[in-house]
CSV table of C-alpha atoms in Angstrom, one decimal:
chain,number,residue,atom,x,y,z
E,1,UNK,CA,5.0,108.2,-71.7
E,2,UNK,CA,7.4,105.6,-70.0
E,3,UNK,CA,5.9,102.9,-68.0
E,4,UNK,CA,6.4,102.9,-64.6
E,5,UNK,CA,6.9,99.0,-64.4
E,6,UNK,CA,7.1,98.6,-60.5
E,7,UNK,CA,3.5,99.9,-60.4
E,8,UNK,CA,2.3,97.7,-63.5
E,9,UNK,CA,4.0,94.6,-62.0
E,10,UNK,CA,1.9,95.3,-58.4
E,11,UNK,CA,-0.9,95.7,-60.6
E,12,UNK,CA,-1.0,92.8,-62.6
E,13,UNK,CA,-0.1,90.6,-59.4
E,14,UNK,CA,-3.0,92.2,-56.9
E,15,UNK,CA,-5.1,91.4,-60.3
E,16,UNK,CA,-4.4,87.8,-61.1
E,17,UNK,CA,-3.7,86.7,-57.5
E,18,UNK,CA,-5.2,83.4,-57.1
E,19,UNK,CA,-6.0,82.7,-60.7
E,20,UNK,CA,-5.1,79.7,-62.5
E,21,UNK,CA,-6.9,79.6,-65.6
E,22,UNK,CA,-4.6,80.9,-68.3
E,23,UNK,CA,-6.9,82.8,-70.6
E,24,UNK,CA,-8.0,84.8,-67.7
E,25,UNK,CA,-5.1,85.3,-66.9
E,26,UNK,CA,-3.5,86.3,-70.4
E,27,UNK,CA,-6.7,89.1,-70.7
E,28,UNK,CA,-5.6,90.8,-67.6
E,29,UNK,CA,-2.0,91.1,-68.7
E,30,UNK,CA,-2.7,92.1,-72.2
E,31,UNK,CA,-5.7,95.1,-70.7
E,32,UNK,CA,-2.5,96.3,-68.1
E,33,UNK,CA,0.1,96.2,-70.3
E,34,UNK,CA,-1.6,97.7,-73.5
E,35,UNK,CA,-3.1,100.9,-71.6
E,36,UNK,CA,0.3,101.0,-69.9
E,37,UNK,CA,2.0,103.0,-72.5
E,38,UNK,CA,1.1,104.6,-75.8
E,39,UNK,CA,3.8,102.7,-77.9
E,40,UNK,CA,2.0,99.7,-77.5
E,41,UNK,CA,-0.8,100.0,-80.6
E,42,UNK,CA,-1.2,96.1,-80.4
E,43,UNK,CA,-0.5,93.6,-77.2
E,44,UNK,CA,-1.8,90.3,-77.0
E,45,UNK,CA,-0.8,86.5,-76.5
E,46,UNK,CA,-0.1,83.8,-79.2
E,47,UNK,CA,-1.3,80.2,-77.9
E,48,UNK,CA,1.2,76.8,-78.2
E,49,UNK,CA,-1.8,75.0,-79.5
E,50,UNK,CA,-0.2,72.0,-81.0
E,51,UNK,CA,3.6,71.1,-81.7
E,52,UNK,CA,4.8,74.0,-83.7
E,53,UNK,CA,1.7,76.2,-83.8
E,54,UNK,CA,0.6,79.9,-82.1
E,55,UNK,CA,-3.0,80.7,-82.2
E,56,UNK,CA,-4.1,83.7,-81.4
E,57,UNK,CA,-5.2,84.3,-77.9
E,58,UNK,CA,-6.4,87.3,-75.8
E,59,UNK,CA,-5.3,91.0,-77.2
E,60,UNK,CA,-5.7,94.8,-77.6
E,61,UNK,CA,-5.5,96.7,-80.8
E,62,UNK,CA,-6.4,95.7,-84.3
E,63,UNK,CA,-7.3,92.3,-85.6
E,64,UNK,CA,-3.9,89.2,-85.9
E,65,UNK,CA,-2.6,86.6,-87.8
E,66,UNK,CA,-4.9,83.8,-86.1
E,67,UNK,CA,-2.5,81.1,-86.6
E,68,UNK,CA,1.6,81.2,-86.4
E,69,UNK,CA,3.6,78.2,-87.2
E,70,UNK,CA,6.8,78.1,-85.3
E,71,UNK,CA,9.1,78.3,-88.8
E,72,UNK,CA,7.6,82.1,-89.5
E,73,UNK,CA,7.7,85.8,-88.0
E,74,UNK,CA,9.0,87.0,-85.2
E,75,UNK,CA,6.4,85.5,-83.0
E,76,UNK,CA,7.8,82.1,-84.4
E,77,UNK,CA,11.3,82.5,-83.5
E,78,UNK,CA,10.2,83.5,-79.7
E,79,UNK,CA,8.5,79.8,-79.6
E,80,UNK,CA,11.1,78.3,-81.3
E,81,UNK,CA,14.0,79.4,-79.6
E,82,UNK,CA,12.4,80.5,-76.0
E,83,UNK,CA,14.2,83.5,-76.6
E,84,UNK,CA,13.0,87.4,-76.5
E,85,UNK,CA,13.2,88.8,-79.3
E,86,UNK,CA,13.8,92.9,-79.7
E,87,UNK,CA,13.2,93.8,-83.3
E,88,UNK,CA,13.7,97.6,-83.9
E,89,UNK,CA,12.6,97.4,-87.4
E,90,UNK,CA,10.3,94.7,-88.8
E,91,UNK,CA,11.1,94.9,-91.9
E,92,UNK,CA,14.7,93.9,-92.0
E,93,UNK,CA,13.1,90.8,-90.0
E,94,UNK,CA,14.0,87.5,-92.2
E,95,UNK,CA,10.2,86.2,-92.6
E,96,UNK,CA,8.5,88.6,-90.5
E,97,UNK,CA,4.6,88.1,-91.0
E,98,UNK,CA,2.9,91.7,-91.3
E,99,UNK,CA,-0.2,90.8,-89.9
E,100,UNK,CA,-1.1,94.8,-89.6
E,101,UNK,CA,0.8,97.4,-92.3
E,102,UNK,CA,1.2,99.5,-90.0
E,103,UNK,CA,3.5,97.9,-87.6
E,104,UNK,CA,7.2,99.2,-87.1
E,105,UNK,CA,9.3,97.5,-84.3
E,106,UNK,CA,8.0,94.5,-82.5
E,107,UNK,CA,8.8,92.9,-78.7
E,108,UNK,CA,7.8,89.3,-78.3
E,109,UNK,CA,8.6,87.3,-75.5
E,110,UNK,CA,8.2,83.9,-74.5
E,111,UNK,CA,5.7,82.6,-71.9
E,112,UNK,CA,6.7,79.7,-69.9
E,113,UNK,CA,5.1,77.5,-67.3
E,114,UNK,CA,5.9,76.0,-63.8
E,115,UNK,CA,7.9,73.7,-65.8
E,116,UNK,CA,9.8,75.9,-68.1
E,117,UNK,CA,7.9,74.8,-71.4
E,118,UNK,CA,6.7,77.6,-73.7
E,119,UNK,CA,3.1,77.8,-73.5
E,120,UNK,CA,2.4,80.8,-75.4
E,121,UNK,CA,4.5,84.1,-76.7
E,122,UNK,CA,3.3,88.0,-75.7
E,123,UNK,CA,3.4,90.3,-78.7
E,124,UNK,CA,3.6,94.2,-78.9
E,125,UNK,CA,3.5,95.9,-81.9
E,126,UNK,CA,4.1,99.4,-81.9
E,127,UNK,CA,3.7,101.6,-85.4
E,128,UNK,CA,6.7,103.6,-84.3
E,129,UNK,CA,10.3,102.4,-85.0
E,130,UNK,CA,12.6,100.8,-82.9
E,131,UNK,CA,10.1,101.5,-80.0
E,132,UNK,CA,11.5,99.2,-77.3
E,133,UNK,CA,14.2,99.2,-75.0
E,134,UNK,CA,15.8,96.3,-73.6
E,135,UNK,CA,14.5,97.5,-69.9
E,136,UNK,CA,11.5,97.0,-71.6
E,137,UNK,CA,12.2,93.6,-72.4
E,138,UNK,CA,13.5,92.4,-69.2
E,139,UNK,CA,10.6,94.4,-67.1
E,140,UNK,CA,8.1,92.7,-68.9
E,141,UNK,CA,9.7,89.1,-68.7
E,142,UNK,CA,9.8,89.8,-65.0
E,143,UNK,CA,5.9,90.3,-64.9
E,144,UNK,CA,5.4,87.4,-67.1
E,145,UNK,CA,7.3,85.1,-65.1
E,146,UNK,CA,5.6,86.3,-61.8
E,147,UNK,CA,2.7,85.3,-63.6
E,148,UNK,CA,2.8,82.2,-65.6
E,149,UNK,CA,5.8,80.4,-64.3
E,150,UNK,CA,4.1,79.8,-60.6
């Protein structure tokens, strides 16, 4: 299946239109994006809860790592950096965290605000290797920018 992002991205905006509150609005993404496509076996947000620290937040799939310091994982270097990061094959990932065996290839971006701080990082795991596509990537930044950086 390939996700038809134009349609996902009208989705997720009809949806959230309005909202503010950014747990709500991290559940909605996470439902749209995780039925989207059958790659995605686990989608959800990681929290800036404190200086250098994810916690988990809203997601799809089996259960997470509930808490992800900044130093570790793939998750980790999308906080600390504020840069996507594509990762065809987990484990040749310095440090990546398996937080579910069965994970293969990862896409985590990072979530920023009005004010172009990271407030949180979106994971999908998929148990399929190098799963994601660089259109992936930048189609899902899109939608998380129309989002969260309003």
């Amino acid at each position: 299946m390939t996700v038809d992002y134009e349609t996902l991205a009208k989705t997720i905006s009809a949806l959230t239109e309005g909202e503010t509150d950014a747990v709500a609005l991290m559940a909605t993404v996470t439902c749209e994006v995780h039925h989207a496509d059958d790659r995605f076996d686990w989608t959800g947000f990681y929290r800036v809860t404190e200086p250098e620290v994810l916690k988990i937040g809203p997601y799809q799939g089996g259960h997470g790592c509930l808490v992800i310091p900044f130093s570790r994982g793939v998750c980790g270097a999308a906080a600390r950096t504020g840069e996507t990061q594509l990762v065809a094959d987990v484990d040749a990932f310095p440090g990546h965290i398996a937080c579910a065996s069965s994970t293969r290839s990862e896409l985590v971006l990072p979530v920023m605000n009005a004010q172009n701080e990271v407030i949180a990082v979106f994971d999908i795991d998929s148990n399929q290797p190098d799963a994601f596509t660089e259109t992936d990537a930048e189609a899902l930044g899109a939608i998380l920018s129309q989002v969260f950086a309003r």
